[in-house]
mmCIF file of C-alpha atoms in Angstrom:
data_model
loop_
_atom_site.group_PDB
_atom_site.id
_atom_site.type_symbol
_atom_site.label_atom_id
_atom_site.label_comp_id
_atom_site.label_asym_id
_atom_site.label_seq_id
_atom_site.Cartn_x
_atom_site.Cartn_y
_atom_site.Cartn_z
ATOM 1 C CA UNK A 191 119.205 67.215 85.565
ATOM 2 C CA UNK A 192 117.756 64.875 88.238
ATOM 3 C CA UNK A 193 120.225 62.133 89.229
ATOM 4 C CA UNK A 194 117.752 59.277 89.784
ATOM 5 C CA UNK A 195 114.239 58.211 88.860
ATOM 6 C CA UNK A 196 112.991 59.347 92.288
ATOM 7 C CA UNK A 197 114.736 62.720 91.932
ATOM 8 C CA UNK A 198 113.135 63.105 88.498
ATOM 9 C CA UNK A 199 109.710 62.274 89.935
ATOM 10 C CA UNK A 200 110.105 65.023 92.544
ATOM 11 C CA UNK A 201 111.265 67.491 89.900
ATOM 12 C CA UNK A 202 108.389 66.628 87.564
ATOM 13 C CA UNK A 203 105.960 67.069 90.447
ATOM 14 C CA UNK A 204 107.472 70.426 91.446
ATOM 15 C CA UNK A 205 107.251 71.690 87.873
ATOM 16 C CA UNK A 206 103.668 70.490 87.425
ATOM 17 C CA UNK A 207 102.609 72.382 90.551
ATOM 18 C CA UNK A 208 104.430 75.574 89.543
ATOM 19 C CA UNK A 209 102.953 75.422 86.038
ATOM 20 C CA UNK A 210 99.449 74.849 87.365
ATOM 21 C CA UNK A 211 99.781 77.685 89.883
ATOM 22 C CA UNK A 212 100.744 79.949 86.991
ATOM 23 C CA UNK A 213 98.203 78.889 84.373
ATOM 24 C CA UNK A 214 95.263 77.260 86.220
ATOM 25 C CA UNK A 215 95.266 74.732 83.365
ATOM 26 C CA UNK A 216 96.033 70.985 83.609
ATOM 27 C CA UNK A 217 99.681 70.317 82.774
ATOM 28 C CA UNK A 218 100.655 67.760 80.128
ATOM 29 C CA UNK A 219 103.871 65.808 79.629
ATOM 30 C CA UNK A 220 104.604 67.222 76.162
ATOM 31 C CA UNK A 221 104.414 70.753 77.545
ATOM 32 C CA UNK A 222 106.910 69.929 80.301
ATOM 33 C CA UNK A 223 109.398 68.360 77.881
ATOM 34 C CA UNK A 224 109.114 71.334 75.524
ATOM 35 C CA UNK A 225 109.432 73.984 78.234
ATOM 36 C CA UNK A 226 111.991 72.308 80.531
ATOM 37 C CA UNK A 227 115.192 70.395 79.884
ATOM 38 C CA UNK A 228 114.363 67.190 81.694
ATOM 39 C CA UNK A 229 116.573 65.029 79.481
ATOM 40 C CA UNK A 230 113.894 62.361 78.976
ATOM 41 C CA UNK A 231 111.101 61.665 76.502
ATOM 42 C CA UNK A 232 107.454 62.754 76.827
ATOM 43 C CA UNK A 233 106.577 59.082 77.362
ATOM 44 C CA UNK A 234 108.896 58.893 80.388
ATOM 45 C CA UNK A 235 107.408 62.065 81.847
ATOM 46 C CA UNK A 236 103.926 60.716 81.177
ATOM 47 C CA UNK A 237 104.817 57.561 83.111
ATOM 48 C CA UNK A 238 106.169 59.740 85.937
ATOM 49 C CA UNK A 239 102.887 61.618 86.069
ATOM 50 C CA UNK A 240 100.970 58.329 86.238
ATOM 51 C CA UNK A 241 103.188 57.289 89.156
ATOM 52 C CA UNK A 242 102.555 60.612 90.908
ATOM 53 C CA UNK A 243 98.839 60.106 90.360
ATOM 54 C CA UNK A 244 99.057 56.638 91.912
ATOM 55 C CA UNK A 245 100.775 58.202 94.924
ATOM 56 C CA UNK A 246 97.838 60.570 95.330
ATOM 57 C CA UNK A 247 99.794 63.735 94.518
ATOM 58 C CA UNK A 248 98.323 64.486 91.075
ATOM 59 C CA UNK A 249 94.955 63.874 89.473
ATOM 60 C CA UNK A 250 93.750 63.901 85.875
ATOM 61 C CA UNK A 251 90.553 65.983 85.881
ATOM 62 C CA UNK A 252 89.491 64.800 82.412
ATOM 63 C CA UNK A 253 90.445 61.867 80.209
ATOM 64 C CA UNK A 254 93.112 63.123 77.756
ATOM 65 C CA UNK A 255 93.790 66.174 79.947
ATOM 66 C CA UNK A 256 97.006 66.899 81.820
ATOM 67 C CA UNK A 257 97.358 66.675 85.587
ATOM 68 C CA UNK A 258 96.738 69.029 88.468
ATOM 69 C CA UNK A 259 97.775 68.756 92.150
ATOM 70 C CA UNK A 260 95.530 67.101 94.703
ATOM 71 C CA UNK A 261 95.047 68.471 98.206
ATOM 72 C CA UNK A 262 97.691 65.980 99.384
ATOM 73 C CA UNK A 263 99.884 67.179 96.532
ATOM 74 C CA UNK A 264 99.711 70.775 97.693
ATOM 75 C CA UNK A 265 100.643 69.684 101.222
ATOM 76 C CA UNK A 266 103.606 67.695 99.877
ATOM 77 C CA UNK A 267 104.680 70.684 97.773
ATOM 78 C CA UNK A 268 104.602 73.035 100.768
ATOM 79 C CA UNK A 269 106.463 70.586 103.011
ATOM 80 C CA UNK A 270 109.122 69.686 100.449
ATOM 81 C CA UNK A 271 109.683 72.787 98.347
ATOM 82 C CA UNK A 272 108.547 75.939 100.177
ATOM 83 C CA UNK A 273 111.606 77.025 102.123
ATOM 84 C CA UNK A 274 112.774 80.227 103.700
ATOM 85 C CA UNK A 275 113.309 82.754 100.936
ATOM 86 C CA UNK A 276 113.826 86.493 101.016
ATOM 87 C CA UNK A 277 110.885 88.638 99.992
ATOM 88 C CA UNK A 278 111.124 90.339 96.619
ATOM 89 C CA UNK A 279 112.549 93.842 96.957
ATOM 90 C CA UNK A 280 109.532 95.351 95.218
ATOM 91 C CA UNK A 281 107.092 93.746 97.631
ATOM 92 C CA UNK A 282 109.205 94.675 100.639
ATOM 93 C CA UNK A 283 109.202 98.351 99.649
ATOM 94 C CA UNK A 284 105.442 98.297 99.114
ATOM 95 C CA UNK A 285 104.919 96.998 102.638
ATOM 96 C CA UNK A 286 107.153 99.481 104.418
ATOM 97 C CA UNK A 287 104.705 102.403 104.428
ATOM 98 C CA UNK A 288 101.930 100.165 105.739
ATOM 99 C CA UNK A 289 104.236 98.939 108.507
ATOM 100 C CA UNK A 290 105.138 102.538 109.342
ATOM 101 C CA UNK A 291 101.444 103.451 109.624
ATOM 102 C CA UNK A 292 100.882 100.497 111.936
ATOM 103 C CA UNK A 293 103.722 101.617 114.143
ATOM 104 C CA UNK A 294 101.971 104.953 114.677
ATOM 105 C CA UNK A 295 98.552 103.458 115.494
ATOM 106 C CA UNK A 296 98.169 99.721 115.074
ATOM 107 C CA UNK A 297 94.427 99.449 115.657
ATOM 108 C CA UNK A 298 93.462 102.456 113.519
ATOM 109 C CA UNK A 299 95.659 101.366 110.597
ATOM 110 C CA UNK A 300 94.519 97.733 110.641
ATOM 111 C CA UNK A 301 92.057 97.934 107.767
ATOM 112 C CA UNK A 302 94.459 99.862 105.534
ATOM 113 C CA UNK A 303 97.182 97.349 106.350
ATOM 114 C CA UNK A 304 94.933 94.428 105.406
ATOM 115 C CA UNK A 305 94.104 96.173 102.119
ATOM 116 C CA UNK A 306 97.800 96.598 101.313
ATOM 117 C CA UNK A 307 98.501 92.913 101.987
ATOM 118 C CA UNK A 308 95.598 91.981 99.689
ATOM 119 C CA UNK A 309 96.892 94.279 96.943
ATOM 120 C CA UNK A 310 100.425 92.880 97.092
ATOM 121 C CA UNK A 311 99.497 89.193 97.244
ATOM 122 C CA UNK A 312 96.444 89.232 94.984
ATOM 123 C CA UNK A 313 94.682 87.185 97.668
ATOM 124 C CA UNK A 314 92.135 87.914 100.391
ATOM 125 C CA UNK A 315 93.796 89.320 103.527
ATOM 126 C CA UNK A 316 92.762 88.678 107.124
ATOM 127 C CA UNK A 317 94.118 90.816 109.958
ATOM 128 C CA UNK A 318 93.125 90.590 113.624
ATOM 129 C CA UNK A 319 94.576 93.018 116.150
ATOM 130 C CA UNK A 320 93.286 92.414 119.686
ATOM 131 C CA UNK A 321 89.531 91.931 119.266
ATOM 132 C CA UNK A 322 89.075 93.591 115.887
ATOM 133 C CA UNK A 323 89.240 91.441 112.734
ATOM 134 C CA UNK A 324 89.413 92.788 109.169
ATOM 135 C CA UNK A 325 88.782 90.983 105.902
ATOM 136 C CA UNK A 326 89.565 92.639 102.593
ATOM 137 C CA UNK A 327 90.343 91.673 99.022
ATOM 138 C CA UNK A 328 87.436 89.249 98.700
ATOM 139 C CA UNK A 329 87.100 90.347 95.067
ATOM 140 C CA UNK A 330 90.614 88.987 94.432
ATOM 141 C CA UNK A 331 89.419 85.551 95.469
ATOM 142 C CA UNK A 332 86.152 85.673 93.556
ATOM 143 C CA UNK A 333 87.917 86.614 90.308
ATOM 144 C CA UNK A 334 89.940 83.394 90.268
ATOM 145 C CA UNK A 335 88.656 80.671 87.924
ATOM 146 C CA UNK A 336 88.068 78.204 90.757
ATOM 147 C CA UNK A 337 85.215 80.375 92.044
ATOM 148 C CA UNK A 338 83.000 79.639 89.084
ATOM 149 C CA UNK A 339 82.108 76.583 91.193
ATOM 150 C CA UNK A 340 79.193 77.165 93.543
ATOM 151 C CA UNK A 341 80.692 75.335 96.536
ATOM 152 C CA UNK A 342 83.786 77.545 96.693
ATOM 153 C CA UNK A 343 81.605 80.619 96.370
ATOM 154 C CA UNK A 344 79.577 79.461 99.371
ATOM 155 C CA UNK A 345 82.751 78.915 101.375
ATOM 156 C CA UNK A 346 83.913 82.446 100.561
ATOM 157 C CA UNK A 347 80.591 83.888 101.722
ATOM 158 C CA UNK A 348 80.815 81.879 104.949
ATOM 159 C CA UNK A 349 84.150 83.513 105.737
ATOM 160 C CA UNK A 350 82.481 86.922 105.553
ATOM 161 C CA UNK A 351 79.635 85.836 107.834
ATOM 162 C CA UNK A 352 81.774 84.028 110.447
ATOM 163 C CA UNK A 353 85.059 85.945 110.272
ATOM 164 C CA UNK A 354 85.716 86.293 114.015
ATOM 165 C CA UNK A 355 85.098 82.632 114.891
ATOM 166 C CA UNK A 356 86.985 81.312 111.869
ATOM 167 C CA UNK A 357 89.971 83.562 112.559
ATOM 168 C CA UNK A 358 90.144 82.304 116.148
ATOM 169 C CA UNK A 359 89.940 78.720 114.917
ATOM 170 C CA UNK A 360 92.753 79.317 112.406
ATOM 171 C CA UNK A 361 94.856 80.985 115.100
ATOM 172 C CA UNK A 362 94.549 77.858 117.282
ATOM 173 C CA UNK A 363 96.126 75.811 114.484
ATOM 174 C CA UNK A 364 99.235 77.968 114.061
ATOM 175 C CA UNK A 365 102.196 75.963 115.348
ATOM 176 C CA UNK A 366 105.146 77.638 113.636
ATOM 177 C CA UNK A 367 106.296 81.128 112.715
ATOM 178 C CA UNK A 368 104.124 80.758 109.593
ATOM 179 C CA UNK A 369 101.538 77.985 109.160
ATOM 180 C CA UNK A 370 99.981 76.854 105.878
ATOM 181 C CA UNK A 371 96.481 75.368 106.212
ATOM 182 C CA UNK A 372 95.301 73.454 103.155
ATOM 183 C CA UNK A 373 91.892 72.023 102.357
ATOM 184 C CA UNK A 374 90.480 69.982 105.230
ATOM 185 C CA UNK A 375 93.058 71.492 107.601
ATOM 186 C CA UNK A 376 91.695 74.951 106.876
ATOM 187 C CA UNK A 377 88.782 76.245 109.003
ATOM 188 C CA UNK A 378 87.990 78.942 106.444
ATOM 189 C CA UNK A 379 86.864 76.295 103.939
ATOM 190 C CA UNK A 380 87.905 72.874 102.681
ATOM 191 C CA UNK A 381 88.316 74.126 99.134
ATOM 192 C CA UNK A 382 90.609 76.925 100.291
ATOM 193 C CA UNK A 383 94.116 77.452 101.642
ATOM 194 C CA UNK A 384 95.427 80.047 104.067
ATOM 195 C CA UNK A 385 98.876 81.200 105.163
ATOM 196 C CA UNK A 386 98.774 82.496 108.738
ATOM 197 C CA UNK A 387 101.194 84.043 111.208
ATOM 198 C CA UNK A 388 100.713 85.144 114.839
ATOM 199 C CA UNK A 389 102.840 87.552 116.860
ATOM 200 C CA UNK A 390 102.751 89.857 119.874
ATOM 201 C CA UNK A 391 101.699 93.328 118.732
ATOM 202 C CA UNK A 392 102.710 96.320 120.871
ATOM 203 C CA UNK A 393 99.737 98.043 122.432
ATOM 204 C CA UNK A 394 97.086 95.592 121.245
ATOM 205 C CA UNK A 395 98.310 92.169 122.368
ATOM 206 C CA UNK A 396 98.209 89.263 119.979
ATOM 207 C CA UNK A 397 97.935 89.853 116.242
ATOM 208 C CA UNK A 398 96.930 87.428 113.486
ATOM 209 C CA UNK A 399 97.799 88.135 109.864
ATOM 210 C CA UNK A 400 97.040 85.845 106.956
ATOM 211 C CA UNK A 401 96.088 85.469 103.333
ATOM 212 C CA UNK A 402 93.262 83.282 102.060
ATOM 213 C CA UNK A 403 92.597 81.921 98.603
ATOM 214 C CA UNK A 404 91.973 78.785 96.575
ATOM 215 C CA UNK A 405 94.295 75.830 97.023
ATOM 216 C CA UNK A 406 95.961 77.001 93.806
ATOM 217 C CA UNK A 407 97.883 79.853 95.428
ATOM 218 C CA UNK A 408 101.510 80.980 95.262
ATOM 219 C CA UNK A 409 102.662 79.366 98.492
ATOM 220 C CA UNK A 410 106.303 80.363 97.995
ATOM 221 C CA UNK A 411 105.511 84.072 97.702
ATOM 222 C CA UNK A 412 102.829 84.105 100.405
ATOM 223 C CA UNK A 413 104.931 82.251 102.978
ATOM 224 C CA UNK A 414 107.868 84.588 102.311
ATOM 225 C CA UNK A 415 105.617 87.627 102.733
ATOM 226 C CA UNK A 416 104.112 86.382 106.001
ATOM 227 C CA UNK A 417 107.549 85.600 107.419
ATOM 228 C CA UNK A 418 108.826 89.036 106.472
ATOM 229 C CA UNK A 419 105.815 90.765 108.019
ATOM 230 C CA UNK A 420 106.107 88.778 111.237
ATOM 231 C CA UNK A 421 109.782 89.583 111.635
ATOM 232 C CA UNK A 422 109.321 93.232 110.686
ATOM 233 C CA UNK A 423 106.331 93.829 112.960
ATOM 234 C CA UNK A 424 107.986 92.109 115.907
ATOM 235 C CA UNK A 425 110.653 94.821 115.689
ATOM 236 C CA UNK A 426 108.095 97.502 116.550
ATOM 237 C CA UNK A 427 108.030 98.736 120.108
#
């Protein structure tokens, strides 16, 4: 149980984000109290959510609806709660054959590798080895409920048209082993998020690997996957 009001606020926020990532539905206070043992009343949680809204981390999309994260909320969630975690064993095994194929011929296996990343993450995958960029899994993105909105659909189509330039722009913004670009930070589209890593690829020079999707994406899983891929591929000679 959180030890202070501020600790409880952070925990309520974390849970709201995780619930929204899972359901794509606004999250209400009664649901949180029923599902989680917060040790406080729905009224207290409702007040916490109002406070989080005043801080710009949550927003109420409709009167009488629950809350969802804002763009600033997603950034706060990534900075505060997405830490270094080991990749799920199942996902790691699924990636190993794709990594093996890359080791044999990195450029030739690039498209297949991008497809495997898209399959595992359920997102759109972007891979750039040397001068060749691949985009696959666009259907994953378009099937998400956010893409019933016309503006996000236009952003997705722009990625297809301008893939090379947008990938180079995203690469210029990578400043860590794995970088998360959210909303206005993200050259692929302000309604989107991407998780990007860059490394030195044997035989082809620099490589860029990333996943792209709506701001409502599983940052924990995608960051873990990108970190694992970067470390694993850097082992290749």
